[in-house]
Coordinates of C-alpha atoms in Angstrom, one line a residue:
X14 CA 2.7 -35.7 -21.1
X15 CA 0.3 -33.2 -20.2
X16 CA 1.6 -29.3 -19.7
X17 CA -1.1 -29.7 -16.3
X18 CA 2.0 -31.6 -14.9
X19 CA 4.1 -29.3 -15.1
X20 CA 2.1 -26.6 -12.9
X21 CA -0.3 -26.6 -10.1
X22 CA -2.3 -24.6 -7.7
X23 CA -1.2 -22.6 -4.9
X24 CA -4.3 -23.6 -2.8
X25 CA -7.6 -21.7 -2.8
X26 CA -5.9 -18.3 -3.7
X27 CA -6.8 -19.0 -7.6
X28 CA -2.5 -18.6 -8.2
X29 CA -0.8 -20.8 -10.6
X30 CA 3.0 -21.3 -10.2
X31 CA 4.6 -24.3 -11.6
X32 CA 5.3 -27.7 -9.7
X33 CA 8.5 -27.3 -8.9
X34 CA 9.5 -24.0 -7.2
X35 CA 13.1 -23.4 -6.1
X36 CA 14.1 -22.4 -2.5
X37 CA 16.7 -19.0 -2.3
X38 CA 17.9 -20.4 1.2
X39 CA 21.1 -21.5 -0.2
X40 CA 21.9 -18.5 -2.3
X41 CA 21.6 -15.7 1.5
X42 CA 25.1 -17.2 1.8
X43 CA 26.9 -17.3 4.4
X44 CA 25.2 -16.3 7.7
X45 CA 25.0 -17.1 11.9
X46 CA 23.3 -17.3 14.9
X47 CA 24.7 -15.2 18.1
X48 CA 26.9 -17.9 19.3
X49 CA 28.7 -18.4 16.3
X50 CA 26.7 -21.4 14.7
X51 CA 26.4 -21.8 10.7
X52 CA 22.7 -20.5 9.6
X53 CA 23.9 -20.9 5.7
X54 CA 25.1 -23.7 3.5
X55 CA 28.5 -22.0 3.3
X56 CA 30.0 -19.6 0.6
X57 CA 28.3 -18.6 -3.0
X58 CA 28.7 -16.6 -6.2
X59 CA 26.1 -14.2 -6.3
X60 CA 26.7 -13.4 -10.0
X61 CA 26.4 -17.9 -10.1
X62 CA 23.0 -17.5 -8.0
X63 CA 21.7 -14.7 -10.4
X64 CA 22.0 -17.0 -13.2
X65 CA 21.1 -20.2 -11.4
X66 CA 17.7 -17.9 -11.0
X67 CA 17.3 -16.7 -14.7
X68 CA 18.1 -20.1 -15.9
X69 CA 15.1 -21.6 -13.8
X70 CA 13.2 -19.2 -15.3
X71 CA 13.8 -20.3 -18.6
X72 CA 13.1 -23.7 -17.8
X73 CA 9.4 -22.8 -16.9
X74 CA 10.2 -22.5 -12.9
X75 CA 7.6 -19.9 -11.6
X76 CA 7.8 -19.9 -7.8
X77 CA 10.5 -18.7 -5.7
X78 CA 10.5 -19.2 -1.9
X79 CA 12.9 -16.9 -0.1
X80 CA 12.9 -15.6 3.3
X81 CA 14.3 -12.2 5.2
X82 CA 16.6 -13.9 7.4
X83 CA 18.0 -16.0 4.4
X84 CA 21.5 -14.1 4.5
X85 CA 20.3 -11.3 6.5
X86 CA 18.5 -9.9 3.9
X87 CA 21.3 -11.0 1.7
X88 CA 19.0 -13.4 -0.1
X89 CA 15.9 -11.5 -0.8
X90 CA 18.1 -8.7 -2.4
X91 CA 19.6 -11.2 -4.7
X92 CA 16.2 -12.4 -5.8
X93 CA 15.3 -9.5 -6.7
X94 CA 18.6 -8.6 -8.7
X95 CA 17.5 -11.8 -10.6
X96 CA 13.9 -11.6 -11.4
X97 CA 14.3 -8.1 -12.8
X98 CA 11.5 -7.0 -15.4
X99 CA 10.0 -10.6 -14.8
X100 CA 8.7 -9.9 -11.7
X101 CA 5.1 -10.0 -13.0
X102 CA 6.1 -13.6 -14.8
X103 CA 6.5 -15.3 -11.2
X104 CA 5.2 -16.0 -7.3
X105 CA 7.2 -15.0 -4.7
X106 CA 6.9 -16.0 -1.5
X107 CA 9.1 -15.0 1.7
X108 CA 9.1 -15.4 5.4
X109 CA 8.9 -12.8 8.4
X110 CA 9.8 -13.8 12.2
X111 CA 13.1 -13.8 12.8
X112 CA 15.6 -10.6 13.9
X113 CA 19.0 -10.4 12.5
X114 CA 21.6 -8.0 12.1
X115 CA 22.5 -7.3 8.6
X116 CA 26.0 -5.5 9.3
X117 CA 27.3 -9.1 11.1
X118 CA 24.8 -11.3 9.6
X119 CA 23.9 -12.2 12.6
X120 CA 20.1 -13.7 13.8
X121 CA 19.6 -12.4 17.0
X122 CA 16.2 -13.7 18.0
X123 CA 12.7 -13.5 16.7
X124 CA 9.7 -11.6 17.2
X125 CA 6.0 -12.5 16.8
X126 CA 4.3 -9.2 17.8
X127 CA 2.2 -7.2 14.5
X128 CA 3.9 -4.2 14.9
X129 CA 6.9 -6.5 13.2
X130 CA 5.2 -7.9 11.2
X131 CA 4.4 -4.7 8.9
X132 CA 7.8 -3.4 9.7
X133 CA 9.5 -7.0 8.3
X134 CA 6.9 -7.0 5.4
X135 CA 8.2 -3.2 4.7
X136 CA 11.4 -4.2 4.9
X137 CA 10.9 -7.3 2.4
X138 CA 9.3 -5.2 -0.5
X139 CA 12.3 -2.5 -0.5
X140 CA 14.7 -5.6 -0.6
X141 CA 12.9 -7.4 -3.2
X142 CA 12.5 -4.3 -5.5
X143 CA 8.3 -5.2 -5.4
X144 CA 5.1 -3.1 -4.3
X145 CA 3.4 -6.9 -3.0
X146 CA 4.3 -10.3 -2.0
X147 CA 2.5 -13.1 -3.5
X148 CA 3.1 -15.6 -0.7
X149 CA 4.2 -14.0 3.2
X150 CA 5.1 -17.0 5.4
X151 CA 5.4 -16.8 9.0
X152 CA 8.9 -18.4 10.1
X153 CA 8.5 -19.2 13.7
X154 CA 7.7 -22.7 13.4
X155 CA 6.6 -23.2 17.1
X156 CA 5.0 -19.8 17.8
X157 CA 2.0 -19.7 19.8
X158 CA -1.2 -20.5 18.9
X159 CA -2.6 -17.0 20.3
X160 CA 0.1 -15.1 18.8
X161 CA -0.6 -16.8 15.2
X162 CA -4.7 -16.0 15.3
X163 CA -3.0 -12.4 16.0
X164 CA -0.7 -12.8 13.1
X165 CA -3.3 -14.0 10.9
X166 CA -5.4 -11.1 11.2
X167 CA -2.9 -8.7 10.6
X168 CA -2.1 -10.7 7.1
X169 CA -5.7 -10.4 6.4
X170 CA -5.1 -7.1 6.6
X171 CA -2.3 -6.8 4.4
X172 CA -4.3 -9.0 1.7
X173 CA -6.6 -5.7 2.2
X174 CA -3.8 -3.2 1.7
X175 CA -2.6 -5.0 -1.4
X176 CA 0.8 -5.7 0.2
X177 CA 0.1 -9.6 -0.1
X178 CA -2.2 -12.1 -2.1
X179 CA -2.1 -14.6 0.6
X180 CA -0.5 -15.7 3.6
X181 CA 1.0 -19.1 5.1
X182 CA 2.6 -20.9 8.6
X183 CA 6.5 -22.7 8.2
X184 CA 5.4 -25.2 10.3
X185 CA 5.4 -29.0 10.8
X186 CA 3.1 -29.3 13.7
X187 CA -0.6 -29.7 12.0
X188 CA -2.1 -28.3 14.8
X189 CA -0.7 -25.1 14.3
X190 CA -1.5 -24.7 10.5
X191 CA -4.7 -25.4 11.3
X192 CA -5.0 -22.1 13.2
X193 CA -3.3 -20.0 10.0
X194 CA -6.3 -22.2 7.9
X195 CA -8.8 -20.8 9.5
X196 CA -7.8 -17.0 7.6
X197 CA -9.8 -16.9 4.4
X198 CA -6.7 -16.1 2.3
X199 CA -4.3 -18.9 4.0
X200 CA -3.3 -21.0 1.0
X201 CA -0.8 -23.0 1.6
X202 CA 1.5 -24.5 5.2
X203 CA 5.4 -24.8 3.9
X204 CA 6.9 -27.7 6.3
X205 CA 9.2 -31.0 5.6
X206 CA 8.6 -33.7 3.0
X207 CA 10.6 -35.8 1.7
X208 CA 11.0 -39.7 0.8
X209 CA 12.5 -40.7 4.1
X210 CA 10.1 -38.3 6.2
X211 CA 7.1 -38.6 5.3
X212 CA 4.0 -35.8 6.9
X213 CA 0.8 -37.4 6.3
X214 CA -1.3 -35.6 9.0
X215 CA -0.3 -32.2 7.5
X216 CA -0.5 -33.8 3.8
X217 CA -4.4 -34.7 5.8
X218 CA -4.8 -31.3 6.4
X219 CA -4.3 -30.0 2.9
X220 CA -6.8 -31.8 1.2
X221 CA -9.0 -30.7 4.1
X222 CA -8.4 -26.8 3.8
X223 CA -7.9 -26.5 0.3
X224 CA -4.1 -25.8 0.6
X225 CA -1.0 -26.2 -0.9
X226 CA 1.5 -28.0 0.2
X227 CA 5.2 -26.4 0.1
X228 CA 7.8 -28.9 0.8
X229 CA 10.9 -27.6 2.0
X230 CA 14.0 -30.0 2.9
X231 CA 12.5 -32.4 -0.8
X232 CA 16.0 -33.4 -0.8
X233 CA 16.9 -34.2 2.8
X234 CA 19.5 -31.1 2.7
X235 CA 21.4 -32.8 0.2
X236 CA 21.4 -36.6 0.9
X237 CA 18.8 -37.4 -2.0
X238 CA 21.5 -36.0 -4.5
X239 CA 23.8 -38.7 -4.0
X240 CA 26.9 -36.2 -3.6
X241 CA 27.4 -36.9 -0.1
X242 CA 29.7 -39.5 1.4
X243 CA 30.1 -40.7 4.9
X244 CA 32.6 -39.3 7.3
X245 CA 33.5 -35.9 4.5
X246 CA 33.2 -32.9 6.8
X247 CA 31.4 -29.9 5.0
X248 CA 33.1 -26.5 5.0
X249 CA 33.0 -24.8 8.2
X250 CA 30.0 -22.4 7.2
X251 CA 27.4 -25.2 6.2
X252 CA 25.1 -26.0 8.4
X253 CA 25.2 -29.4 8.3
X254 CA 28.7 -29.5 9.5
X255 CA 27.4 -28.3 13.3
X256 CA 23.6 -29.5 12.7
X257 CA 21.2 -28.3 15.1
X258 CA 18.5 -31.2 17.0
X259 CA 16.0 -30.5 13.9
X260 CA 18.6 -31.6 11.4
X261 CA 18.7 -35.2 11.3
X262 CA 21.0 -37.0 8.6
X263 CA 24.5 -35.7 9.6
X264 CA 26.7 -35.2 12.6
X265 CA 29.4 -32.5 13.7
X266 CA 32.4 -32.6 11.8
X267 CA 31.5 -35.8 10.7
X268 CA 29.4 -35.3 7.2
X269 CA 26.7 -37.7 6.5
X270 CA 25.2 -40.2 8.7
X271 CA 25.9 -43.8 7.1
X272 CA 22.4 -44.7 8.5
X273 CA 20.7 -42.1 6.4
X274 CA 22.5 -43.1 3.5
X275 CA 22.0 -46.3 3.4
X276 CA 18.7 -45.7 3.3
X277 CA 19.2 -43.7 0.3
X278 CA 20.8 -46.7 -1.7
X279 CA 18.3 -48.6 -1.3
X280 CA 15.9 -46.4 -2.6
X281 CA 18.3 -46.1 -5.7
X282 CA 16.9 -48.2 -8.3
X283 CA 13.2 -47.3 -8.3
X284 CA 14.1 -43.2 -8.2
X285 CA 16.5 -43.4 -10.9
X286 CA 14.1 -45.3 -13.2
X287 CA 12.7 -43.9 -16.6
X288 CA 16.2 -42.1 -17.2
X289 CA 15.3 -40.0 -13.9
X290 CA 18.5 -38.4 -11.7
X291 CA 18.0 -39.7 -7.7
X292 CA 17.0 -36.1 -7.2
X293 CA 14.7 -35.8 -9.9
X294 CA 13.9 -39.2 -8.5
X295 CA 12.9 -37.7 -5.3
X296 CA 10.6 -35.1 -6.6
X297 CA 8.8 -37.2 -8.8
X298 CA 8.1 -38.8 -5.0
X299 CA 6.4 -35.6 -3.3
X300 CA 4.7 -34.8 -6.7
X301 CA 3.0 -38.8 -6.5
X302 CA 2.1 -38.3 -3.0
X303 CA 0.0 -35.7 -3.4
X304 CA -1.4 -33.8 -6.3
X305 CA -1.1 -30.2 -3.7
X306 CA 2.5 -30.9 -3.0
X307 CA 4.9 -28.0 -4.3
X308 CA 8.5 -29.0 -4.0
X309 CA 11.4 -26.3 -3.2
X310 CA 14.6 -27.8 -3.8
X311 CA 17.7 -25.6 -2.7
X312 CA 20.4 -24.4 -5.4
X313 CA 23.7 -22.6 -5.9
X314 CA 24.5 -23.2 -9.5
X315 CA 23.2 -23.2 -13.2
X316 CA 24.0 -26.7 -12.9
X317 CA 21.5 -27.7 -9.9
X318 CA 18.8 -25.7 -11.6
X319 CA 19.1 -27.6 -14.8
X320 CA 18.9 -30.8 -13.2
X321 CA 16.3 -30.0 -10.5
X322 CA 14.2 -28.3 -13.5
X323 CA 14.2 -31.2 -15.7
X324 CA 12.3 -32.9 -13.1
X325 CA 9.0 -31.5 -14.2
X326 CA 9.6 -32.9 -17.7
X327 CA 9.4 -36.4 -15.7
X328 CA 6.7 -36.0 -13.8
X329 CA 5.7 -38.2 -11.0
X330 CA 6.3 -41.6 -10.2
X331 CA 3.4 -44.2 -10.3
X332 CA 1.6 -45.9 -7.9
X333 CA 3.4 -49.4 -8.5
X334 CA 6.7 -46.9 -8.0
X335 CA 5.3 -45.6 -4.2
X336 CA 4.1 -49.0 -3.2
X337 CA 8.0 -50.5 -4.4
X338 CA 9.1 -47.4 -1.8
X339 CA 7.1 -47.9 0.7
X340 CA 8.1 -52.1 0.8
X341 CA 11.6 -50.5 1.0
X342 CA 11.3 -48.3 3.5
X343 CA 8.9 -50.5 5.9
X344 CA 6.1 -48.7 5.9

């Protein structure tokens, strides 16, 4: 196999980072909104998530997706614990948006005015133990337009400043990245991907910007791994045991939906193929669907790096492999 496979290119911005990159939402632990709802995937072992980190980095994993609100802050300091003296070796990127309340790790609402902005991007850098960012992400998926063409000028500015190298939109509406595209040093929209949801208009607009594609949820929040069972309840500080509306694939209390994972079974054979793991499975997936696609697959443990990592060594999965999906699936 070619080494090419194992990286790729963050867009126009001329960065490299490798294929896979791994996604620091997991490791914030434990976290809420104002009425008491799970924002985390429930309890962790920082000194676990600080080798989980060093391990990927070991395993040629060079991109690390984090956010401020991840843990109240909780997550970016941990990253940063992690990297150490490799800081220069990889590409961060992190998010700004949201308010929270690091005392009660609490989120307590969200703010899409500049003057934030610079205060969240100040606030990132002291957390992360870094003078830049590589990647800054805004994380207000449905913002409006007129405030992003706002926002995107002040990251242009920060590009300037040397606090960033480039900028991006969390989004999954393709109309809205479009607005972010139109910065000269927008490289990238972050939004869903995934076997079972597909997101060709913003995979569309990719190819049509010059911009990478960072897929968050690769995994489906879990149900690609095959760990999941119907009807087994998640501990009470998980997310997906009190899912909000944008979390399809389980219900309150109630664990996975048997729908979803049915779906997943059948989908078995052909990602598990060539010695693969059905997560590695499902990577090799979002790698085959497009050549700009950077998937950022959630971890806790040395374990999940290992296995997530050994994806790249895999590669994608052919044409013949898609096509068997897309019989599956119906589409």
């Amino acid at each position: 196999m070619e080494s090419t496979t194992h990286t790729r290119a963050l867009g126009r911005s001329g960065i490299e980072v490798s294929a896979l990159g791994f996604g620091c939402w997991a490791i914030g632990g434990e976290w809420q909104s104002t009425d008491g709802q799970p924002l985390g995937w429930g309890r962790v072992d920082d000194d676990e998530s600080v080798r989980a980190v060093r391990r990927a980095l070991d395993l040629g994993v060079t991109f690390f997706d984090t956010a401020d609100a991840y843990g109240t802050g909780h997550s970016e300091r941990l990253l940063g614990r992690a990297l150490g003296k490799h800081r220069a070796d990889v590409v961060i990127a992190t998010k700004w948006g949201n308010l929270f309340d690091e005392r009660t790790r609490t989120r307590t609402g969200q703010d899409d005015s500049p003057e934030h902005a610079r205060r969240a991007l100040t606030a990132s850098l002291r957390r992360l133990g870094t003078d830049h960012v590589d990647l800054y992400q805004l994380h207000i998926s449905d913002a409006d337009p007129e405030s992003a063409a706002r926002l995107r000028d002040v990251c242009e500015e920060f590009v300037r400043e040397g606090l960033i190298r480039a900028y991006a939109w969390s989004t999954d509406d393709p109309a809205r990245a479009a607005v972010f595209a139109e910065g000269p040093h927008c490289t990238a929209v972050q939004h869903r991907l995934n076997i079972l949801q597909d997101a060709p208009e913003l995979l569309a607009l990719c190819a049509e910007s010059d911009l990478a594609s960072i897929n968050r949820s690769p995994l489906a929040m879990g149900l690609l791994t095959g760990k999941h069972v119907a009807g087994r309840a998640l501990e009470s500080g998980d997310i997906r045991n009190a899912p909000p509306a944008w979390l399809p694939g389980f219900s309150a209390n109630g664990g996975a939906d048997p729908a979803w994972l049915q779906r997943v079974d059948a989908l078995r054979d052909i990602l598990t193929s060539d010695g693969r793991t059905l997560a590695q499975g499902a990577l090799a997936w979002i790698w085959a669907r497009s050549p700009r696609t950077i998937p950022i697959p959630g971890f806790r443990t040395v374990v999940q790096a290992e296995e997530n990592a050994g994806a790249l060594a895999k590669g994608p999965l052919t044409e013949t492999q898609l096509a068997d999906v897309d019989l599956v699936l119906g589409r």
